PDB file of C-alpha atoms in Angstrom:
ATOM      1  CA  UNK A   1       3.766   0.847 -23.844  1.00 45.00           C
ATOM      2  CA  UNK A   2       3.998   0.101 -27.474  1.00 44.00           C
ATOM      3  CA  UNK A   3       1.990  -1.936 -30.007  1.00 45.00           C
ATOM      4  CA  UNK A   4       3.241  -4.937 -32.271  1.00 48.00           C
ATOM      5  CA  UNK A   5       0.337  -6.593 -33.994  1.00 54.00           C
ATOM      6  CA  UNK A   6      -3.108  -5.415 -33.095  1.00 51.00           C
ATOM      7  CA  UNK A   7      -4.079  -6.520 -29.720  1.00 61.00           C
ATOM      8  CA  UNK A   8      -0.524  -7.805 -28.499  1.00 72.00           C
ATOM      9  CA  UNK A   9       0.601  -5.719 -25.291  1.00 87.00           C
ATOM     10  CA  UNK A  10       4.428  -4.972 -25.698  1.00 86.00           C
ATOM     11  CA  UNK A  11       6.282  -2.892 -23.260  1.00 83.00           C
ATOM     12  CA  UNK A  12       8.904   0.085 -23.906  1.00 84.00           C
ATOM     13  CA  UNK A  13      11.570  -2.657 -23.519  1.00 81.00           C
ATOM     14  CA  UNK A  14      10.150  -4.537 -26.131  1.00 79.00           C
ATOM     15  CA  UNK A  15       8.716  -7.696 -23.779  1.00 82.00           C
ATOM     16  CA  UNK A  16       5.533  -9.191 -24.698  1.00 82.00           C
ATOM     17  CA  UNK A  17       3.108  -9.357 -21.945  1.00 84.00           C
ATOM     18  CA  UNK A  18       1.009 -12.023 -22.829  1.00 84.00           C
ATOM     19  CA  UNK A  19       3.902 -14.178 -23.129  1.00 82.00           C
ATOM     20  CA  UNK A  20       5.415 -13.108 -19.718  1.00 77.00           C
ATOM     21  CA  UNK A  21       2.043 -13.948 -17.736  1.00 80.00           C
ATOM     22  CA  UNK A  22       1.951 -17.546 -19.449  1.00 83.00           C
ATOM     23  CA  UNK A  23       5.437 -18.171 -18.206  1.00 80.00           C
ATOM     24  CA  UNK A  24       5.522 -21.527 -16.071  1.00 81.00           C
ATOM     25  CA  UNK A  25       6.383 -21.118 -12.531  1.00 83.00           C
ATOM     26  CA  UNK A  26       9.530 -23.176 -12.057  1.00 85.00           C
ATOM     27  CA  UNK A  27      11.174 -23.941  -8.196  1.00 92.00           C
ATOM     28  CA  UNK A  28      11.115 -20.354  -7.380  1.00 90.00           C
ATOM     29  CA  UNK A  29       9.078 -20.694  -4.359  1.00 92.00           C
ATOM     30  CA  UNK A  30      11.012 -23.336  -2.869  1.00 96.00           C
ATOM     31  CA  UNK A  31      14.147 -21.278  -3.562  1.00 95.00           C
ATOM     32  CA  UNK A  32      13.158 -18.340  -1.604  1.00 95.00           C
ATOM     33  CA  UNK A  33      11.532 -20.523   1.107  1.00 94.00           C
ATOM     34  CA  UNK A  34      15.080 -22.222   1.573  1.00 96.00           C
ATOM     35  CA  UNK A  35      16.779 -18.869   2.123  1.00 96.00           C
ATOM     36  CA  UNK A  36      13.449 -17.301   4.014  1.00 95.00           C
ATOM     37  CA  UNK A  37      10.662 -18.144   6.612  1.00 93.00           C
ATOM     38  CA  UNK A  38       7.098 -18.054   5.573  1.00 91.00           C
ATOM     39  CA  UNK A  39       6.114 -14.447   6.190  1.00 95.00           C
ATOM     40  CA  UNK A  40       9.350 -12.768   5.461  1.00 98.00           C
ATOM     41  CA  UNK A  41      10.013  -9.995   2.962  1.00 98.00           C
ATOM     42  CA  UNK A  42      10.580 -10.583  -0.475  1.00 98.00           C
ATOM     43  CA  UNK A  43      11.611  -7.805  -3.184  1.00 98.00           C
ATOM     44  CA  UNK A  44      11.174  -9.035  -6.707  1.00 97.00           C
ATOM     45  CA  UNK A  45      13.096  -6.757  -8.883  1.00 97.00           C
ATOM     46  CA  UNK A  46      11.954  -7.091 -12.631  1.00 93.00           C
ATOM     47  CA  UNK A  47       8.831  -8.903 -11.574  1.00 94.00           C
ATOM     48  CA  UNK A  48       7.062  -8.378 -14.594  1.00 92.00           C
ATOM     49  CA  UNK A  49       3.403  -9.922 -14.833  1.00 92.00           C
ATOM     50  CA  UNK A  50       3.971 -11.480 -11.099  1.00 94.00           C
ATOM     51  CA  UNK A  51       4.968 -15.118 -12.358  1.00 93.00           C
ATOM     52  CA  UNK A  52       6.910 -15.097  -9.194  1.00 95.00           C
ATOM     53  CA  UNK A  53       5.750 -12.402  -7.062  1.00 97.00           C
ATOM     54  CA  UNK A  54       1.971 -13.718  -6.958  1.00 97.00           C
ATOM     55  CA  UNK A  55       2.846 -17.327  -5.848  1.00 96.00           C
ATOM     56  CA  UNK A  56       5.267 -16.281  -3.058  1.00 97.00           C
ATOM     57  CA  UNK A  57       2.534 -13.854  -2.176  1.00 97.00           C
ATOM     58  CA  UNK A  58      -0.011 -16.781  -1.799  1.00 96.00           C
ATOM     59  CA  UNK A  59       2.691 -19.084  -0.229  1.00 96.00           C
ATOM     60  CA  UNK A  60       2.535 -16.470   2.608  1.00 97.00           C
ATOM     61  CA  UNK A  61       5.456 -14.114   2.031  1.00 98.00           C
ATOM     62  CA  UNK A  62       5.113 -10.378   2.357  1.00 98.00           C
ATOM     63  CA  UNK A  63       6.103  -9.469  -1.546  1.00 98.00           C
ATOM     64  CA  UNK A  64       6.797  -6.374  -3.263  1.00 98.00           C
ATOM     65  CA  UNK A  65       7.070  -6.412  -6.911  1.00 98.00           C
ATOM     66  CA  UNK A  66       9.082  -4.069  -9.139  1.00 98.00           C
ATOM     67  CA  UNK A  67       8.703  -3.559 -12.732  1.00 95.00           C
ATOM     68  CA  UNK A  68       8.955  -0.345 -15.093  1.00 95.00           C
ATOM     69  CA  UNK A  69       6.068  -1.467 -16.856  1.00 93.00           C
ATOM     70  CA  UNK A  70       2.800  -0.292 -15.575  1.00 95.00           C
ATOM     71  CA  UNK A  71       1.254  -2.874 -17.921  1.00 93.00           C
ATOM     72  CA  UNK A  72       3.114  -5.822 -16.848  1.00 94.00           C
ATOM     73  CA  UNK A  73       2.479  -4.610 -13.096  1.00 96.00           C
ATOM     74  CA  UNK A  74      -1.212  -4.547 -13.778  1.00 95.00           C
ATOM     75  CA  UNK A  75      -0.985  -8.257 -14.028  1.00 95.00           C
ATOM     76  CA  UNK A  76      -0.016  -8.380 -10.436  1.00 96.00           C
ATOM     77  CA  UNK A  77      -2.881  -9.625  -8.301  1.00 97.00           C
ATOM     78  CA  UNK A  78      -1.447 -10.639  -4.590  1.00 98.00           C
ATOM     79  CA  UNK A  79       2.031  -8.213  -4.282  1.00 98.00           C
ATOM     80  CA  UNK A  80       2.370  -4.967  -3.593  1.00 98.00           C
ATOM     81  CA  UNK A  81       3.775  -3.428  -7.142  1.00 98.00           C
ATOM     82  CA  UNK A  82       5.938  -0.482  -7.324  1.00 98.00           C
ATOM     83  CA  UNK A  83       6.508   1.070 -10.934  1.00 98.00           C
ATOM     84  CA  UNK A  84      10.110   2.232 -11.472  1.00 97.00           C
ATOM     85  CA  UNK A  85      12.989   0.813 -12.945  1.00 96.00           C
ATOM     86  CA  UNK A  86      15.294  -1.128 -10.905  1.00 96.00           C
ATOM     87  CA  UNK A  87      18.073   1.249 -10.961  1.00 96.00           C
ATOM     88  CA  UNK A  88      16.171   4.215 -10.132  1.00 97.00           C
ATOM     89  CA  UNK A  89      14.782   2.337  -6.755  1.00 98.00           C
ATOM     90  CA  UNK A  90      14.915   3.937  -3.516  1.00 97.00           C
ATOM     91  CA  UNK A  91      12.736   2.397  -0.829  1.00 98.00           C
ATOM     92  CA  UNK A  92      13.019   3.273   2.693  1.00 95.00           C
ATOM     93  CA  UNK A  93      12.748  -0.333   3.681  1.00 97.00           C
ATOM     94  CA  UNK A  94      14.951  -3.720   3.692  1.00 98.00           C
ATOM     95  CA  UNK A  95      13.909  -7.016   2.609  1.00 98.00           C
ATOM     96  CA  UNK A  96      14.809 -10.576   3.586  1.00 98.00           C
ATOM     97  CA  UNK A  97      15.238 -11.160   0.529  1.00 98.00           C
ATOM     98  CA  UNK A  98      15.960  -9.674  -2.668  1.00 98.00           C
ATOM     99  CA  UNK A  99      15.404 -11.354  -6.150  1.00 97.00           C
ATOM    100  CA  UNK A 100      16.842 -10.241  -9.366  1.00 94.00           C
ATOM    101  CA  UNK A 101      15.692 -12.688 -11.674  1.00 86.00           C
ATOM    102  CA  UNK A 102      14.950 -12.784 -15.350  1.00 75.00           C
ATOM    103  CA  UNK A 103      18.524 -12.991 -16.318  1.00 73.00           C
ATOM    104  CA  UNK A 104      18.540  -9.218 -16.060  1.00 80.00           C
ATOM    105  CA  UNK A 105      22.461  -9.270 -14.418  1.00 83.00           C
ATOM    106  CA  UNK A 106      23.232 -10.595 -18.219  1.00 80.00           C
ATOM    107  CA  UNK A 107      23.183  -7.327 -19.429  1.00 84.00           C
ATOM    108  CA  UNK A 108      26.192  -6.279 -21.443  1.00 85.00           C
ATOM    109  CA  UNK A 109      26.059  -2.936 -20.309  1.00 90.00           C
ATOM    110  CA  UNK A 110      28.590  -3.053 -17.327  1.00 94.00           C
ATOM    111  CA  UNK A 111      27.110   0.389 -16.056  1.00 96.00           C
ATOM    112  CA  UNK A 112      23.625  -1.112 -15.815  1.00 94.00           C
ATOM    113  CA  UNK A 113      24.612  -4.220 -14.363  1.00 93.00           C
ATOM    114  CA  UNK A 114      26.375  -2.316 -11.508  1.00 96.00           C
ATOM    115  CA  UNK A 115      23.282  -0.515 -10.903  1.00 96.00           C
ATOM    116  CA  UNK A 116      21.120  -3.400 -10.817  1.00 95.00           C
ATOM    117  CA  UNK A 117      23.426  -5.175  -8.314  1.00 95.00           C
ATOM    118  CA  UNK A 118      23.498  -2.186  -6.343  1.00 97.00           C
ATOM    119  CA  UNK A 119      19.910  -1.887  -5.833  1.00 97.00           C
ATOM    120  CA  UNK A 120      19.811  -5.239  -4.917  1.00 97.00           C
ATOM    121  CA  UNK A 121      22.273  -5.066  -2.219  1.00 98.00           C
ATOM    122  CA  UNK A 122      20.917  -1.476  -1.206  1.00 98.00           C
ATOM    123  CA  UNK A 123      17.692  -3.450  -0.527  1.00 98.00           C
ATOM    124  CA  UNK A 124      18.675  -6.412   1.345  1.00 98.00           C
ATOM    125  CA  UNK A 125      18.654  -6.666   5.245  1.00 98.00           C
ATOM    126  CA  UNK A 126      22.235  -6.985   6.613  1.00 97.00           C
ATOM    127  CA  UNK A 127      21.162 -10.546   7.373  1.00 96.00           C
ATOM    128  CA  UNK A 128      19.335 -10.811   4.317  1.00 97.00           C
ATOM    129  CA  UNK A 129      20.196 -12.431   0.738  1.00 97.00           C
ATOM    130  CA  UNK A 130      20.105 -11.567  -2.536  1.00 97.00           C
ATOM    131  CA  UNK A 131      19.567 -14.089  -5.211  1.00 96.00           C
ATOM    132  CA  UNK A 132      20.174 -13.563  -8.841  1.00 93.00           C
ATOM    133  CA  UNK A 133      19.491 -15.852 -11.961  1.00 87.00           C
ATOM    134  CA  UNK A 134      21.926 -15.805 -14.760  1.00 83.00           C
ATOM    135  CA  UNK A 135      23.421 -17.811 -17.464  1.00 74.00           C
ATOM    136  CA  UNK A 136      27.197 -18.007 -18.078  1.00 76.00           C
ATOM    137  CA  UNK A 137      28.381 -16.160 -21.186  1.00 74.00           C
ATOM    138  CA  UNK A 138      29.284 -19.378 -23.286  1.00 78.00           C
ATOM    139  CA  UNK A 139      24.922 -20.163 -22.783  1.00 73.00           C
ATOM    140  CA  UNK A 140      24.349 -17.464 -25.357  1.00 68.00           C
ATOM    141  CA  UNK A 141      26.417 -18.974 -27.634  1.00 77.00           C
ATOM    142  CA  UNK A 142      24.580 -22.209 -28.035  1.00 75.00           C
TER     143      UNK A 142
END
């Protein structure tokens, strides 16, 4: 973790921890529930401070939150945590739902995007779902 202004918690990739822990939850729980019954397993890739992982765990899902920032994961209180870069993740388990949110797939790095998607696919059950959050390229122009 690097420091910006005194007291600021900034991760190595420049993400402000305090900002990410204050982001509101959208309809993420409902979206996952539409693809997985309560009690099902969810892998939240790039989970940050648990904005989605913790509410999913509270809703009865078995959630594993993955992020490469110990500082971010220290904010997760309900889900199981794994500190690892997504593209390096190899768990010996598969999940009903794998989340790749926070627009991570929008990276301009083709190799990284492929690695992120490969990790998501690798960890989904044969009958599982991979749910991806993305913006169309023209969104960034606006």
